[in-house]
mmCIF file of C-alpha atoms in Angstrom:
data_model
loop_
_atom_site.group_PDB
_atom_site.id
_atom_site.type_symbol
_atom_site.label_atom_id
_atom_site.label_comp_id
_atom_site.label_asym_id
_atom_site.label_seq_id
_atom_site.Cartn_x
_atom_site.Cartn_y
_atom_site.Cartn_z
ATOM 1 C CA UNK O 1 3.190 -14.518 1.132
ATOM 2 C CA UNK O 2 1.516 -16.984 -1.023
ATOM 3 C CA UNK O 3 -0.337 -16.191 -4.370
ATOM 4 C CA UNK O 4 -3.659 -17.139 -2.724
ATOM 5 C CA UNK O 5 -3.426 -14.560 0.170
ATOM 6 C CA UNK O 6 -5.802 -11.764 0.381
ATOM 7 C CA UNK O 7 -4.045 -8.244 -0.441
ATOM 8 C CA UNK O 8 -5.737 -4.845 -0.639
ATOM 9 C CA UNK O 9 -5.892 -2.372 -3.729
ATOM 10 C CA UNK O 10 -7.155 1.110 -3.729
ATOM 11 C CA UNK O 11 -9.388 1.947 -6.498
ATOM 12 C CA UNK O 12 -7.517 3.371 -9.494
ATOM 13 C CA UNK O 13 -4.063 2.267 -8.450
ATOM 14 C CA UNK O 14 -1.636 -0.525 -9.486
ATOM 15 C CA UNK O 15 -0.262 -1.074 -6.048
ATOM 16 C CA UNK O 16 -1.165 -3.664 -3.683
ATOM 17 C CA UNK O 17 -0.841 -3.766 0.132
ATOM 18 C CA UNK O 18 -0.379 -6.529 2.449
ATOM 19 C CA UNK O 19 -2.157 -4.977 5.232
ATOM 20 C CA UNK O 20 -5.459 -3.114 5.196
ATOM 21 C CA UNK O 21 -4.079 -0.826 7.909
ATOM 22 C CA UNK O 22 -1.220 0.385 5.658
ATOM 23 C CA UNK O 23 -0.969 4.148 5.868
ATOM 24 C CA UNK O 24 -0.779 4.052 2.030
ATOM 25 C CA UNK O 25 -4.337 3.097 2.182
ATOM 26 C CA UNK O 26 -5.450 5.686 4.753
ATOM 27 C CA UNK O 27 -6.896 8.143 2.186
ATOM 28 C CA UNK O 28 -8.324 5.656 -0.355
ATOM 29 C CA UNK O 29 -11.927 6.086 -1.155
ATOM 30 C CA UNK O 30 -12.355 2.520 -2.079
ATOM 31 C CA UNK O 31 -10.342 -0.529 -1.069
ATOM 32 C CA UNK O 32 -10.817 -3.958 -2.632
ATOM 33 C CA UNK O 33 -9.714 -7.178 -1.214
ATOM 34 C CA UNK O 34 -8.218 -9.621 -3.904
ATOM 35 C CA UNK O 35 -6.120 -12.814 -3.887
ATOM 36 C CA UNK O 36 -2.745 -11.678 -4.881
ATOM 37 C CA UNK O 37 -2.817 -14.444 -7.718
ATOM 38 C CA UNK O 38 -5.689 -12.405 -9.330
ATOM 39 C CA UNK O 39 -3.702 -9.193 -9.876
ATOM 40 C CA UNK O 40 -2.195 -8.384 -13.283
ATOM 41 C CA UNK O 41 1.504 -8.472 -13.619
ATOM 42 C CA UNK O 42 1.810 -4.673 -13.505
ATOM 43 C CA UNK O 43 0.769 -4.528 -9.956
ATOM 44 C CA UNK O 44 3.515 -3.995 -7.395
ATOM 45 C CA UNK O 45 3.762 -4.334 -3.786
ATOM 46 C CA UNK O 46 3.546 -1.005 -1.778
ATOM 47 C CA UNK O 47 6.929 0.191 -0.228
ATOM 48 C CA UNK O 48 5.564 0.558 3.101
ATOM 49 C CA UNK O 49 4.251 -2.985 3.330
ATOM 50 C CA UNK O 50 7.410 -4.409 1.641
ATOM 51 C CA UNK O 51 9.761 -2.614 4.317
ATOM 52 C CA UNK O 52 11.574 -0.665 1.660
ATOM 53 C CA UNK O 53 10.428 2.558 3.290
ATOM 54 C CA UNK O 54 10.084 2.920 7.027
ATOM 55 C CA UNK O 55 7.978 5.140 9.285
ATOM 56 C CA UNK O 56 9.553 5.780 12.659
ATOM 57 C CA UNK O 57 7.159 4.701 15.586
ATOM 58 C CA UNK O 58 7.480 8.141 17.120
ATOM 59 C CA UNK O 59 6.566 9.910 13.910
ATOM 60 C CA UNK O 60 3.423 12.031 14.652
ATOM 61 C CA UNK O 61 0.620 12.303 11.969
ATOM 62 C CA UNK O 62 2.188 15.527 10.433
ATOM 63 C CA UNK O 63 5.592 13.838 10.019
ATOM 64 C CA UNK O 64 3.986 10.758 8.655
ATOM 65 C CA UNK O 65 1.946 12.792 6.225
ATOM 66 C CA UNK O 66 5.038 14.738 5.108
ATOM 67 C CA UNK O 67 6.955 11.598 4.510
ATOM 68 C CA UNK O 68 4.160 10.138 2.418
ATOM 69 C CA UNK O 69 3.929 13.308 0.304
ATOM 70 C CA UNK O 70 7.629 12.822 -0.629
ATOM 71 C CA UNK O 71 7.006 9.461 -2.214
ATOM 72 C CA UNK O 72 5.795 8.885 -5.641
ATOM 73 C CA UNK O 73 2.093 8.337 -5.348
ATOM 74 C CA UNK O 74 2.365 5.018 -7.365
ATOM 75 C CA UNK O 75 4.629 3.767 -4.743
ATOM 76 C CA UNK O 76 2.155 3.691 -1.991
ATOM 77 C CA UNK O 77 -1.028 3.270 -4.143
#
């Protein structure tokens, strides 16, 4: 991803997402589009977007919600 690519940030967080459809953004009240280069250094990529955390395609909404609840909220932003 280049520094000029658009990323998505939920209001009040320090995580950014490469995909607007990321489940880490599913409950965000406000999502802002920003060039990655404009973000402060403390902003980090969401673990779902980075591939560090995987959801199984067969997971239903309850399993997905349960797995997301197990994560540190700062990790999914």
